[in-house]
PDB file of C-alpha atoms and ligand atoms in Angstrom:
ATOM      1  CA  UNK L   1       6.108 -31.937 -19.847  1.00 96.00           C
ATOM      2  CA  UNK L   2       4.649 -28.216 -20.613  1.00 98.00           C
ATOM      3  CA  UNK L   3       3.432 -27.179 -17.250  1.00 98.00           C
ATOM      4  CA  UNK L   4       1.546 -23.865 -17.163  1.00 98.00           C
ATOM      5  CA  UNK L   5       0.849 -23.010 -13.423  1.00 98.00           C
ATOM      6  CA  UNK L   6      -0.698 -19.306 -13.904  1.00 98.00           C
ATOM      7  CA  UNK L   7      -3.330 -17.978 -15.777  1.00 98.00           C
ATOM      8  CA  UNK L   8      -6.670 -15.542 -16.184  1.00 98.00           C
ATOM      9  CA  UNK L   9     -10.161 -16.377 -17.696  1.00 98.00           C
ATOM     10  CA  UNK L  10     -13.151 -14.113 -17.635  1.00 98.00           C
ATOM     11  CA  UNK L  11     -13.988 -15.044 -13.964  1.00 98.00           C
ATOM     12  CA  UNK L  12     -11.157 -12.237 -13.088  1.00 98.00           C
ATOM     13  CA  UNK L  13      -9.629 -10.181 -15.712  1.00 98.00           C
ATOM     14  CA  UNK L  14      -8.667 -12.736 -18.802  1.00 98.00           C
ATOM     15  CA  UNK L  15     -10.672 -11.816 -22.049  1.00 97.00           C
ATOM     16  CA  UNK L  16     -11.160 -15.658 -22.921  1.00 98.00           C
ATOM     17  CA  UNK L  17     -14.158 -17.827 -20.664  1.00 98.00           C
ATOM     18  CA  UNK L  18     -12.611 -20.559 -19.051  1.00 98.00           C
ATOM     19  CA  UNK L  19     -13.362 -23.595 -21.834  1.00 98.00           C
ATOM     20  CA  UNK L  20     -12.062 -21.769 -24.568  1.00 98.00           C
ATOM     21  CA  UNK L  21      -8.966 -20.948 -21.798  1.00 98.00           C
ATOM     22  CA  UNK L  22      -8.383 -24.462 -21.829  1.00 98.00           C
ATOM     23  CA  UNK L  23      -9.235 -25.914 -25.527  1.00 98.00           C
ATOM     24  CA  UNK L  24      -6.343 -22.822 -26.238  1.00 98.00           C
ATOM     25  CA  UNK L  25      -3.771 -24.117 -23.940  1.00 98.00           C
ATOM     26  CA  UNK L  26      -4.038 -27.775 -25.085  1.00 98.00           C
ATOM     27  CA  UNK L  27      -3.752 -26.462 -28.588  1.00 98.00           C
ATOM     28  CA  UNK L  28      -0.602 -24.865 -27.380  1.00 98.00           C
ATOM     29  CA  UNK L  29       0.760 -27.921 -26.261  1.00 98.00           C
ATOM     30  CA  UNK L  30       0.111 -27.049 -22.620  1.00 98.00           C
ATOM     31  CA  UNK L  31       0.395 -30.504 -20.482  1.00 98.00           C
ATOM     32  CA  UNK L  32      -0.608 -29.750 -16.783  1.00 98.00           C
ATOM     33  CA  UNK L  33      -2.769 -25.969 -16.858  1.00 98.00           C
ATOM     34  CA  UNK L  34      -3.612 -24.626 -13.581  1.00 98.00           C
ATOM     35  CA  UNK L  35      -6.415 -21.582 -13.662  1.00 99.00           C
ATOM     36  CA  UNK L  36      -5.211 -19.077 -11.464  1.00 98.00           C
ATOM     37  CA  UNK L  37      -8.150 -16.579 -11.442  1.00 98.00           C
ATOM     38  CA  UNK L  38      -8.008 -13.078  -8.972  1.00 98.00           C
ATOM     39  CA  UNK L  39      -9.895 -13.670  -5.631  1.00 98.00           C
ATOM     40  CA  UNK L  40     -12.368 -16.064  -7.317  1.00 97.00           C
ATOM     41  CA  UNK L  41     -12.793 -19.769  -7.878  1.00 98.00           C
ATOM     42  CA  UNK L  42     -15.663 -19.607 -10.504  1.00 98.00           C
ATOM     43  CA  UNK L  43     -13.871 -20.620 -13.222  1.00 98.00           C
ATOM     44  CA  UNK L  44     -12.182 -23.897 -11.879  1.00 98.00           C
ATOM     45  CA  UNK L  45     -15.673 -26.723 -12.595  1.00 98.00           C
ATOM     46  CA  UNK L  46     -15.439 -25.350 -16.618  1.00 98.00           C
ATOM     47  CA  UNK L  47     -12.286 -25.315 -17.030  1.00 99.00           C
ATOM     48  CA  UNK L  48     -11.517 -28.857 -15.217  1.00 98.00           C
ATOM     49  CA  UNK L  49     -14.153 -30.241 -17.687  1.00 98.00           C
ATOM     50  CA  UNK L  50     -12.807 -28.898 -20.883  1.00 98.00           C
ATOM     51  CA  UNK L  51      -9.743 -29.962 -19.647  1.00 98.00           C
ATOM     52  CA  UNK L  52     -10.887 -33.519 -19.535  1.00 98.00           C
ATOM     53  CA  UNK L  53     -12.324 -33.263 -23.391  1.00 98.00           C
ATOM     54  CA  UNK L  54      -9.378 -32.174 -24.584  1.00 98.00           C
ATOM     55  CA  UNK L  55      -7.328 -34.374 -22.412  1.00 98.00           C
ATOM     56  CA  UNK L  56      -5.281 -32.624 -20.821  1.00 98.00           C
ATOM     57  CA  UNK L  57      -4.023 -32.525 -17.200  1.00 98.00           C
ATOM     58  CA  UNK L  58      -5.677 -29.517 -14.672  1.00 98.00           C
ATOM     59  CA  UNK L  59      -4.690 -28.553 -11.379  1.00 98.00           C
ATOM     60  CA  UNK L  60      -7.289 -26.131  -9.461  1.00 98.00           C
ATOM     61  CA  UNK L  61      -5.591 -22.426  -8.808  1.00 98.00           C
ATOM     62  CA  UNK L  62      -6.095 -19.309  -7.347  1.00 99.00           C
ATOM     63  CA  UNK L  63      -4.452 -15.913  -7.480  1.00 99.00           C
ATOM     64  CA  UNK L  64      -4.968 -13.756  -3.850  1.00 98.00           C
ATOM     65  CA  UNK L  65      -4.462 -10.199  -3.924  1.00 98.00           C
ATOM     66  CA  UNK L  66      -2.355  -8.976  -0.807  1.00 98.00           C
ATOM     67  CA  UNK L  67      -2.030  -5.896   0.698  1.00 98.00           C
ATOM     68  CA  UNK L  68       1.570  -6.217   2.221  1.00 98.00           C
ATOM     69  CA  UNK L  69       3.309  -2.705   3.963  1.00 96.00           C
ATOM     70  CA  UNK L  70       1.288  -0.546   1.959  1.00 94.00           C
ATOM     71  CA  UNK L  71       1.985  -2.658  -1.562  1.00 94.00           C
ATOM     72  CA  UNK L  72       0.050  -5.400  -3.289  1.00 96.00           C
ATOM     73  CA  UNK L  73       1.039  -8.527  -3.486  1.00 98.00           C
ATOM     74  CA  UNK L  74      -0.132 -11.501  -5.214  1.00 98.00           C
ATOM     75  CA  UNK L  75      -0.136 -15.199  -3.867  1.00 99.00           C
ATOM     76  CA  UNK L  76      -1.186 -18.334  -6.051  1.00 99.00           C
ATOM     77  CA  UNK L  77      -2.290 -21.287  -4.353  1.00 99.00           C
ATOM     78  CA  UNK L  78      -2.240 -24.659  -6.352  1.00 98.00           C
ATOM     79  CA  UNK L  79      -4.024 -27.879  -5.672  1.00 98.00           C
ATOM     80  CA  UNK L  80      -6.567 -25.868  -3.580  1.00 98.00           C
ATOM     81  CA  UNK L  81     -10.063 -27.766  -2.920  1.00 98.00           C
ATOM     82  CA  UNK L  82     -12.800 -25.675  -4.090  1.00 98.00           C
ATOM     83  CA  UNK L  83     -15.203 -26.609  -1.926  1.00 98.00           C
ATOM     84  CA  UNK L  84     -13.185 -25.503   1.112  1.00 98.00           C
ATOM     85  CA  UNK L  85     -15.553 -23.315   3.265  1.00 98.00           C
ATOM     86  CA  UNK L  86     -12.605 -21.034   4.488  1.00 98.00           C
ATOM     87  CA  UNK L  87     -11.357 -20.428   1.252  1.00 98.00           C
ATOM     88  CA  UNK L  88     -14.843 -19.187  -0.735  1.00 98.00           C
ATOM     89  CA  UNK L  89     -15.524 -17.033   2.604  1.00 98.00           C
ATOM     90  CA  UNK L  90     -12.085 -15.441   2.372  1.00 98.00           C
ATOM     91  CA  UNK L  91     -11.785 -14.906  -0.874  1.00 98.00           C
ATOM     92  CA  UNK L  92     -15.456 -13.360  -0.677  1.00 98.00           C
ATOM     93  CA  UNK L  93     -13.943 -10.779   1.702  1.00 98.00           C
ATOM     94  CA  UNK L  94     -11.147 -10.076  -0.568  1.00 98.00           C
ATOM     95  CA  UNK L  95     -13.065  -9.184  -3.812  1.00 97.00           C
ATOM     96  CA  UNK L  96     -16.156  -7.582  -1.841  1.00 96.00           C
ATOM     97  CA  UNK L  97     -14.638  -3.721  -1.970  1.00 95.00           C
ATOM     98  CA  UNK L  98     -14.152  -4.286  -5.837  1.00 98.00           C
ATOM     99  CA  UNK L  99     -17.136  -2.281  -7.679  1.00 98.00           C
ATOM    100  CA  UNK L 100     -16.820   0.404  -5.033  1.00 97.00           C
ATOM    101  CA  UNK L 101     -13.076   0.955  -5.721  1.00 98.00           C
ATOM    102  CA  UNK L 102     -13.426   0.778  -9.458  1.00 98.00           C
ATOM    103  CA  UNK L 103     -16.308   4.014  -9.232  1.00 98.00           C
ATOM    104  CA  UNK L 104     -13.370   5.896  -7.266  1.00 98.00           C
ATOM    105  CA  UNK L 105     -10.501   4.967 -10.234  1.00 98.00           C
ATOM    106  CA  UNK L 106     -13.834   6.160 -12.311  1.00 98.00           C
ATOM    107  CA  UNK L 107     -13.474   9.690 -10.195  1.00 98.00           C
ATOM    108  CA  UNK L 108     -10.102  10.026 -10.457  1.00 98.00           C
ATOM    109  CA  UNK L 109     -10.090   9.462 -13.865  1.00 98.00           C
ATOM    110  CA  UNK L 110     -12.729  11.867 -14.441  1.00 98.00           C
ATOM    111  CA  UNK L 111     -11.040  14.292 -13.121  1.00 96.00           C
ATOM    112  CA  UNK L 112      -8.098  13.669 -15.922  1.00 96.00           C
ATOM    113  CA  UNK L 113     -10.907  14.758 -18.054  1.00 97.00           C
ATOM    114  CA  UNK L 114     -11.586  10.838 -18.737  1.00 98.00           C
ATOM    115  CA  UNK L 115     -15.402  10.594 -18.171  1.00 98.00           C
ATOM    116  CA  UNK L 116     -17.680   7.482 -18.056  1.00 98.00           C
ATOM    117  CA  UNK L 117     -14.773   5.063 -17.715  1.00 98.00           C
ATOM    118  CA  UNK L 118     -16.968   2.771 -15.033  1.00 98.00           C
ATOM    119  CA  UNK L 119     -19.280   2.007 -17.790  1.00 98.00           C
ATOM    120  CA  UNK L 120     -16.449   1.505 -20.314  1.00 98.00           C
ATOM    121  CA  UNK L 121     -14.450  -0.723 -18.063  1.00 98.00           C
ATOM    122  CA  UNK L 122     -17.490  -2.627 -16.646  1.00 98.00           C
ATOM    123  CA  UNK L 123     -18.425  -3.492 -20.674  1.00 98.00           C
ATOM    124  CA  UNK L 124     -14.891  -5.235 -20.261  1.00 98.00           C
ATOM    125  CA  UNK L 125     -16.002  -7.448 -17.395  1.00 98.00           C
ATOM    126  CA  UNK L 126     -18.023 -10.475 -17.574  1.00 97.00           C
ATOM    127  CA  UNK L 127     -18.154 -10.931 -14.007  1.00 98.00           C
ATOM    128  CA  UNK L 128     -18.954  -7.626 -12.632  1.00 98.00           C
ATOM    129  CA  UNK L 129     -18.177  -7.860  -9.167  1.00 98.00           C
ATOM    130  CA  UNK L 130     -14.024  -8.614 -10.235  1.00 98.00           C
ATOM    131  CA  UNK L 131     -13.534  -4.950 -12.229  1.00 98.00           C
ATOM    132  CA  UNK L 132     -10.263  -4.658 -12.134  1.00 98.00           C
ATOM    133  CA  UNK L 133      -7.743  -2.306 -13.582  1.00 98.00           C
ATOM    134  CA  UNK L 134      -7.059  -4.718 -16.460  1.00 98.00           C
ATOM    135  CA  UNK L 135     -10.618  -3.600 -17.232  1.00 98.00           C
ATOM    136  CA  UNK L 136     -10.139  -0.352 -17.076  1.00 98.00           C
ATOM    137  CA  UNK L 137      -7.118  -0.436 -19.249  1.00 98.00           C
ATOM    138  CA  UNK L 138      -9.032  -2.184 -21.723  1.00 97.00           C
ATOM    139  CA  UNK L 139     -11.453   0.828 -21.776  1.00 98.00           C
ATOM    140  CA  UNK L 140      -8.261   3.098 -22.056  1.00 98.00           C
ATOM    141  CA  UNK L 141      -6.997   1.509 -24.822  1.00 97.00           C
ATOM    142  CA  UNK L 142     -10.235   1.199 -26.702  1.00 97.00           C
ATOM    143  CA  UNK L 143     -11.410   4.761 -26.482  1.00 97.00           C
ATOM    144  CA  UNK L 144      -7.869   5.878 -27.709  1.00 97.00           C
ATOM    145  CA  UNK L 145      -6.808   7.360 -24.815  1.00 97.00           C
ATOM    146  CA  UNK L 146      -3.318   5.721 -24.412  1.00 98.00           C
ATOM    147  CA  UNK L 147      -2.233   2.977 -27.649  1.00 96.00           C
ATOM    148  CA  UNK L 148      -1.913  -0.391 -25.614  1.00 95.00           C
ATOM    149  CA  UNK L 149      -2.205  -1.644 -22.111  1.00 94.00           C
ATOM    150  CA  UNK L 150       1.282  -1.072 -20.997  1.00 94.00           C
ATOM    151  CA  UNK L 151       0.817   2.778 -21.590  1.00 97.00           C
ATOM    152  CA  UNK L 152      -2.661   2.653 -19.857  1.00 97.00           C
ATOM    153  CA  UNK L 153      -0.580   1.250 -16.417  1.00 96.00           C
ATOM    154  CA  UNK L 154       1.909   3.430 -17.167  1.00 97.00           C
ATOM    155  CA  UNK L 155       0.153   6.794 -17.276  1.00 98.00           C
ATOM    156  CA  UNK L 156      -3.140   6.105 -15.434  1.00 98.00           C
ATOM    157  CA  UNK L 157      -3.927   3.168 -12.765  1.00 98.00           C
ATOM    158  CA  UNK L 158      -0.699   2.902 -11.028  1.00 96.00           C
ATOM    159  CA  UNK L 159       0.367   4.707  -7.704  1.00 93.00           C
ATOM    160  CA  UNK L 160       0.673   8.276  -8.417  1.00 94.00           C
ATOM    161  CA  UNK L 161      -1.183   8.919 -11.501  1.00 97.00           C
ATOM    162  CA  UNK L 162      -4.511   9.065 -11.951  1.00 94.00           C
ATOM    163  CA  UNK L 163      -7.128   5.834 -12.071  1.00 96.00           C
ATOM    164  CA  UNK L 164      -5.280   4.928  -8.732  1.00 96.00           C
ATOM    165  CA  UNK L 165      -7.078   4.132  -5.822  1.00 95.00           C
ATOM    166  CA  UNK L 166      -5.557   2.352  -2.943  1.00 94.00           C
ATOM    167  CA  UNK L 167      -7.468  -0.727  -1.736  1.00 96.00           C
ATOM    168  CA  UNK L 168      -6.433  -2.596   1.323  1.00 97.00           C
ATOM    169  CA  UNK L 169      -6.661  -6.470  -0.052  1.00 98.00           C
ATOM    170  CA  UNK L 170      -5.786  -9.053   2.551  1.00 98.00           C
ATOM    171  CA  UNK L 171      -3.037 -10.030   4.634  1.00 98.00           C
ATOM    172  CA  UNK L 172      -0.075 -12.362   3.663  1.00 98.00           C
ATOM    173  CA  UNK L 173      -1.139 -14.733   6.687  1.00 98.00           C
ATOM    174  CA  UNK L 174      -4.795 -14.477   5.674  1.00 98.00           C
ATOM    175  CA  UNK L 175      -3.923 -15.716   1.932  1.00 99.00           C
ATOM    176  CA  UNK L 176      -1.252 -18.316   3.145  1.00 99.00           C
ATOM    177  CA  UNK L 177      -3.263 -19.688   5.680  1.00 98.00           C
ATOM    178  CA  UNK L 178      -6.439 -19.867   3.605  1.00 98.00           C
ATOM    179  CA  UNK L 179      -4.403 -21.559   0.769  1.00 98.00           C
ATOM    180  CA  UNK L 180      -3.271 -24.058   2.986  1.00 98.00           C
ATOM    181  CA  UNK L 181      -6.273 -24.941   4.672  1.00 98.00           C
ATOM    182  CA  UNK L 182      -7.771 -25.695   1.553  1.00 98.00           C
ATOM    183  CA  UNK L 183      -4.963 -28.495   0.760  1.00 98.00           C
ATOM    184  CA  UNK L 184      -3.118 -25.882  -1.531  1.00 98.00           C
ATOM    185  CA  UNK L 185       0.746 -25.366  -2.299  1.00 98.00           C
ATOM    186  CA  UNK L 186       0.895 -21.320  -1.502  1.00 98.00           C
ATOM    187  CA  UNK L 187       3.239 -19.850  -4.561  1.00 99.00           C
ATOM    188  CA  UNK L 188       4.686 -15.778  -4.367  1.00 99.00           C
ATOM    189  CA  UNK L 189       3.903 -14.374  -7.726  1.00 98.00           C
ATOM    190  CA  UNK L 190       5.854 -12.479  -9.884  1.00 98.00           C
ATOM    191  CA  UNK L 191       8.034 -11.559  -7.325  1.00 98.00           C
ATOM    192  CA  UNK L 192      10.022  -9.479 -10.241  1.00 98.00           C
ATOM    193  CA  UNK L 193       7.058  -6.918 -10.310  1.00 96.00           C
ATOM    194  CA  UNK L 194       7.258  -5.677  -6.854  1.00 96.00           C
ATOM    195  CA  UNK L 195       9.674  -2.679  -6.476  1.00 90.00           C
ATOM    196  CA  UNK L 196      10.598  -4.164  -3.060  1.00 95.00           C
ATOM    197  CA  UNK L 197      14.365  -3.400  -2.031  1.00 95.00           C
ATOM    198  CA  UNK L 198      16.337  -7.081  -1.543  1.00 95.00           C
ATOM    199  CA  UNK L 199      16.305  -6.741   2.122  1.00 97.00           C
ATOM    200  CA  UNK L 200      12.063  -5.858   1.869  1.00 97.00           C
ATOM    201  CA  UNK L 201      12.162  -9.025  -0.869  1.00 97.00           C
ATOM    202  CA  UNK L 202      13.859 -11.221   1.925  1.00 97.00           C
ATOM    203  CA  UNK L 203      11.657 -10.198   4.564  1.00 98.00           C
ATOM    204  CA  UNK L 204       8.565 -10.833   2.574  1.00 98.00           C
ATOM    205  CA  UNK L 205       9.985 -14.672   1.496  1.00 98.00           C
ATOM    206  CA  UNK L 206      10.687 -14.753   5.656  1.00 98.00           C
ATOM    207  CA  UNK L 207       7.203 -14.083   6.547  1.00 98.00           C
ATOM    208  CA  UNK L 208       5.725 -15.806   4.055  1.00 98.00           C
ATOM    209  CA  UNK L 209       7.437 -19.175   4.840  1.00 98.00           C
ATOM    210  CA  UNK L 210       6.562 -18.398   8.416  1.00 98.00           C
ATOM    211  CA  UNK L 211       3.077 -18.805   7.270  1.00 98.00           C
ATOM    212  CA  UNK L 212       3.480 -21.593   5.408  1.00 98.00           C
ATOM    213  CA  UNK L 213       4.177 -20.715   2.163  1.00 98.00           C
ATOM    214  CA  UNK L 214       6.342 -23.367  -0.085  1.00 98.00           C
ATOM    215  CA  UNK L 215       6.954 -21.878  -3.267  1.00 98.00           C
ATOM    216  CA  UNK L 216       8.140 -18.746  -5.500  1.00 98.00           C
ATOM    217  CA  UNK L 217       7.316 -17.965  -9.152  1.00 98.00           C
ATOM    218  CA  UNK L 218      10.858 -18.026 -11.216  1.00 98.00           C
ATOM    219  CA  UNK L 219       9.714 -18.781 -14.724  1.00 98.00           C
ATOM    220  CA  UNK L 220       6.943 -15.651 -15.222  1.00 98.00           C
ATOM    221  CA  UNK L 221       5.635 -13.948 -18.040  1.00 96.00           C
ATOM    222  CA  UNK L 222       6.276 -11.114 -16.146  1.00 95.00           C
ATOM    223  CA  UNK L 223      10.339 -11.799 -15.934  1.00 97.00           C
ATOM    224  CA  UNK L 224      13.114 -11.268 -17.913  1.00 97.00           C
ATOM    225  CA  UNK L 225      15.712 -14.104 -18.772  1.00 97.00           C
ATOM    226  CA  UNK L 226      17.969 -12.559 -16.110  1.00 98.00           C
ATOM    227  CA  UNK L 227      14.975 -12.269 -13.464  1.00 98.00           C
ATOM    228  CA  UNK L 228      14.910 -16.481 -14.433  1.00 98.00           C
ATOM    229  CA  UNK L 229      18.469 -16.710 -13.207  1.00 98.00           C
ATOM    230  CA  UNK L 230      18.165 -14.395  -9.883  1.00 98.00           C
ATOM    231  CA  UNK L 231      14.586 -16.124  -8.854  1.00 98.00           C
ATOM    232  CA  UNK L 232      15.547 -19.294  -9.957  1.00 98.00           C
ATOM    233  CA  UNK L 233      18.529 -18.869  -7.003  1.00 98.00           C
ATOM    234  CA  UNK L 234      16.697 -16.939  -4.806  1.00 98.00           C
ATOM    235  CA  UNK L 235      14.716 -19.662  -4.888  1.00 98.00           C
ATOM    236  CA  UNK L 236      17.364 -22.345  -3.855  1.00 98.00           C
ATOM    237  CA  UNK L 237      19.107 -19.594  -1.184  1.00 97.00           C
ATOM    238  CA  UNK L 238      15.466 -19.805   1.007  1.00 97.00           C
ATOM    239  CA  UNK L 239      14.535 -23.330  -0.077  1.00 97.00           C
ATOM    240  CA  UNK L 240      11.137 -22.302  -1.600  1.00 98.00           C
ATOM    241  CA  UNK L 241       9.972 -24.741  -5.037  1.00 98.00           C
ATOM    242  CA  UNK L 242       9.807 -23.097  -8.064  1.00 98.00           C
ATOM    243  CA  UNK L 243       7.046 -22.802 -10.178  1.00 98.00           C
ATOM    244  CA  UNK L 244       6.244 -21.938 -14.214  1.00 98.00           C
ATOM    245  CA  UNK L 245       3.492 -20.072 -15.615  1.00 98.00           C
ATOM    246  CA  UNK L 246       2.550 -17.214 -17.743  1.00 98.00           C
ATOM    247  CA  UNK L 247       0.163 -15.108 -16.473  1.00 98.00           C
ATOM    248  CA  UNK L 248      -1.933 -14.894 -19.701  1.00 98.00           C
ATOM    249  CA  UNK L 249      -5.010 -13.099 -20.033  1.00 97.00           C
ATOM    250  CA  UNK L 250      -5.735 -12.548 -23.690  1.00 97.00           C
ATOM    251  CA  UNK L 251      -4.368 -13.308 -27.064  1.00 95.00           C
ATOM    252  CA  UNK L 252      -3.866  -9.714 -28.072  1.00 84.00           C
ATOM    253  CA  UNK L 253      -2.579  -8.064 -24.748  1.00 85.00           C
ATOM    254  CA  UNK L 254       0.962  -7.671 -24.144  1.00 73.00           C
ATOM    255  CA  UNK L 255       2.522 -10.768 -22.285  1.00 81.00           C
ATOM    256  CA  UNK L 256       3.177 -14.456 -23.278  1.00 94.00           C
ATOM    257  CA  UNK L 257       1.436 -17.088 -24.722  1.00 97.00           C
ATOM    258  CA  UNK L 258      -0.129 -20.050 -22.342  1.00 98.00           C
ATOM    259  CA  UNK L 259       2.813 -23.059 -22.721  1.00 97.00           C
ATOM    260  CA  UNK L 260       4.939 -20.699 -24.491  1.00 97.00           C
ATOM    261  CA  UNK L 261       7.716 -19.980 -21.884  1.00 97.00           C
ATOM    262  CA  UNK L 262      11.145 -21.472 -21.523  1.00 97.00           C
ATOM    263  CA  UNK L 263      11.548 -24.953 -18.708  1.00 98.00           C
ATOM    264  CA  UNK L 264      12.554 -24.322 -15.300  1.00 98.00           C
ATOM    265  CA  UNK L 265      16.253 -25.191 -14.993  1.00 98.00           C
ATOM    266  CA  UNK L 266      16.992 -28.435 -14.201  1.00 97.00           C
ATOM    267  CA  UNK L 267      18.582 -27.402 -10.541  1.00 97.00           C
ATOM    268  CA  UNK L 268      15.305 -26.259  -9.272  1.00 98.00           C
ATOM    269  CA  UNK L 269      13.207 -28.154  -7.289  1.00 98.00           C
ATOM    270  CA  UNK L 270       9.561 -27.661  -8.832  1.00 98.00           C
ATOM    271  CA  UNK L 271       6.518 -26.941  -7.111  1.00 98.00           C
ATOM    272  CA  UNK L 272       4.502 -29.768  -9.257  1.00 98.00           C
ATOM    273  CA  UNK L 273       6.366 -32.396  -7.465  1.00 94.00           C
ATOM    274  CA  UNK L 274       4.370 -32.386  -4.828  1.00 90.00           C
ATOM    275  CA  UNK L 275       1.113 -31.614  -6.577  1.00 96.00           C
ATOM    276  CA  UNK L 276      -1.810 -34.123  -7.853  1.00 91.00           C
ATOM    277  CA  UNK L 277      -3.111 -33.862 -11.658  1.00 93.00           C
TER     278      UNK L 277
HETATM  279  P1  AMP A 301      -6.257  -5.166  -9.852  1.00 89.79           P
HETATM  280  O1  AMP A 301      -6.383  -6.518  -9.212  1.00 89.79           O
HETATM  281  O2  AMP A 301      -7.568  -4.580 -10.225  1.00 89.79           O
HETATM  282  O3  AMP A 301      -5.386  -4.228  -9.075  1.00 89.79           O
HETATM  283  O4  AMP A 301      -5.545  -5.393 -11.256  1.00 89.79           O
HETATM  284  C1  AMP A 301      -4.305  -6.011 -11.298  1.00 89.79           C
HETATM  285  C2  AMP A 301      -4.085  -6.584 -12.682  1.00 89.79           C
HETATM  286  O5  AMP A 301      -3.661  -5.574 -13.556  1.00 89.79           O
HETATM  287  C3  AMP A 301      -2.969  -7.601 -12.688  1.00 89.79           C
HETATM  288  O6  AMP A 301      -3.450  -8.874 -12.374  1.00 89.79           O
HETATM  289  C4  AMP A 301      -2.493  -7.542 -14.118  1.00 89.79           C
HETATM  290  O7  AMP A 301      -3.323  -8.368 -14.913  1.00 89.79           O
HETATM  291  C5  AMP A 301      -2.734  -6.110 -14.493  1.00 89.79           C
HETATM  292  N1  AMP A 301      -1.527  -5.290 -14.421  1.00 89.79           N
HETATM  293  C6  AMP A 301      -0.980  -4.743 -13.323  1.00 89.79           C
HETATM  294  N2  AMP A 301       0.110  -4.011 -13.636  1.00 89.79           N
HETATM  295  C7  AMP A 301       0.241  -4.101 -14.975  1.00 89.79           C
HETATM  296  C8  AMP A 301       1.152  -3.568 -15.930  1.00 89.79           C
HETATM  297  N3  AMP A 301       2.155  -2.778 -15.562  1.00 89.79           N
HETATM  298  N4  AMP A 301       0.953  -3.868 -17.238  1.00 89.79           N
HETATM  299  C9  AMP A 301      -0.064  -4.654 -17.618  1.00 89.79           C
HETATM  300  N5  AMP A 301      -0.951  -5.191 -16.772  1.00 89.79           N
HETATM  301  C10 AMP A 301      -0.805  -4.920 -15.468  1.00 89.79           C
HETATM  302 MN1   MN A 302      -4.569  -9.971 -13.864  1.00 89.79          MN
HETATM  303 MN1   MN A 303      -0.565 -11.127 -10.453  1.00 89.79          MN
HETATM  304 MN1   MN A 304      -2.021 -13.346 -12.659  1.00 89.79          MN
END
């Protein structure tokens, strides 16, 4: 089975709206698609539907941004209920600072001799109140300022250079705990992106499965082949499930197709095992 357990629509920072998400990922031989949207659960009734007419298999996601010693973090929660009252509250929380930290990227940028970047980022985002730097990359890209979206994180909107400004999301409990309140499996993104030292890595996986947590992305869109291999064990070493999915957010942005990734290896335990769909 083709199990995609990570992806964006336009409720967060994917350029395609959450049916056409779907209808694409079914076309792509996708099986079992979770919707993994930043901080937001708008997208989940749409998608479930046009996952039903095209009949395939949908598991309702999230993707929590977490501020954790001073870097961000992201945890996806599968199986979540979308009703839960917890959950929407939290995640509220999370997202609220959004619009006001995406006029101070504007600022900085500005004063990189980028001007009106708000406006050209917010033209990016169909729902306003998740502008994100994906957004604001788009705007980079489009106004010729850097020549894709890799350049635009690499020069502007990362710590250090300007279009950065640092945002306190939530804590690692808070995320967990809301996750797993609402009936969810609690997943560690991309743990390849973080530049955490392997000692900070193991601490993170330590508190994490204090709170709760049960699984760790190994097969990413954001890994290499050998980041498969070292997750894929790190996984196994701390007894977390592993989970597939790749991240997309738009057919013409650098990363990997929905479905298009390689199988977990057979030794892994996967996090879908315990899920409903
Ligand atoms: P934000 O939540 O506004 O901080 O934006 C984070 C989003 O930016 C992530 O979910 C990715 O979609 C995107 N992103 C972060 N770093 C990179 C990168 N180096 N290259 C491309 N996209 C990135
Ligand atoms: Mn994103
Ligand atoms: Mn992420
Ligand atoms: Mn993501």
């Amino acid at each position: 089975m083709n199990i995609d357990l990570h992806c964006h629509s336009t409720m967060s920072d994917g350029a395609l709206a959450p049916r056409s998400l779907v209808l694409r990922a079914a076309e792509k031989g996708v099986d079992v698609l979770a919707l993994t949207d930043h901080d937001n659960l708008g997208g989940l009734a749409e998608a479930r539907a046009a996952a039903d007419e095209a009949g395939i298999r949908f598991i309702n996601g999230v993707e929590v941004s977490v501020t954790w010693r001073g870097a961000t973090v992201h945890i996806v929660g599968l199986g979540i209920d979308p009703a839960n009252r917890e959950l929407n509250v939290g995640l509220e929380s999370v997202r609220g600072g959004r619009v006001e930290r995406a006029r101070a990227m504007a600022a900085s940028l500005k004063s990189a001799g980028i001007e009106a970047s708000f406006e050209g980022a917010m033209r990016f985002a169909q729902n306003p109140v998740m502008i994100s730097r994906t957004h604001f990359a788009r705007f980079l890209v489009e106004s010729g300022v850097v020549e894709d979206s890799r350049a635009a994180f690499r020069r502007y909107l990362v710590p250090g250079k300007p279009g950065y400004s640092p945002y306190d999301w939530t804590t690692l409990a808070n995320a967990v705990g809301w996750i797993r309140g609402a009936g969810g499996a609690a997943v560690i993104a991309h743990p390849g992106r973080y530049s955490l030292s392997a000692a900070a890595l193991a601490e993170l996986i330590a508190e994490f499965r204090a709170a709760g947590g049960v699984g760790i992305e190994v097969v990413t869109g954001n890994h290499s082949t050998d980041q498969f291999r070292l997750f894929g064990a790190l996984s196994r070493q701390h007894g977390l499930l592993a989970s597939r999915g790749s991240d997309f957010h738009a057919p013409e942005e650098s990363g990997v197709e929905l479905g298009a990734l390689p199988a977990l290896a057979p030794q892994l335990d996967p996090v879908w095992r315990g899920l409903a769909f």
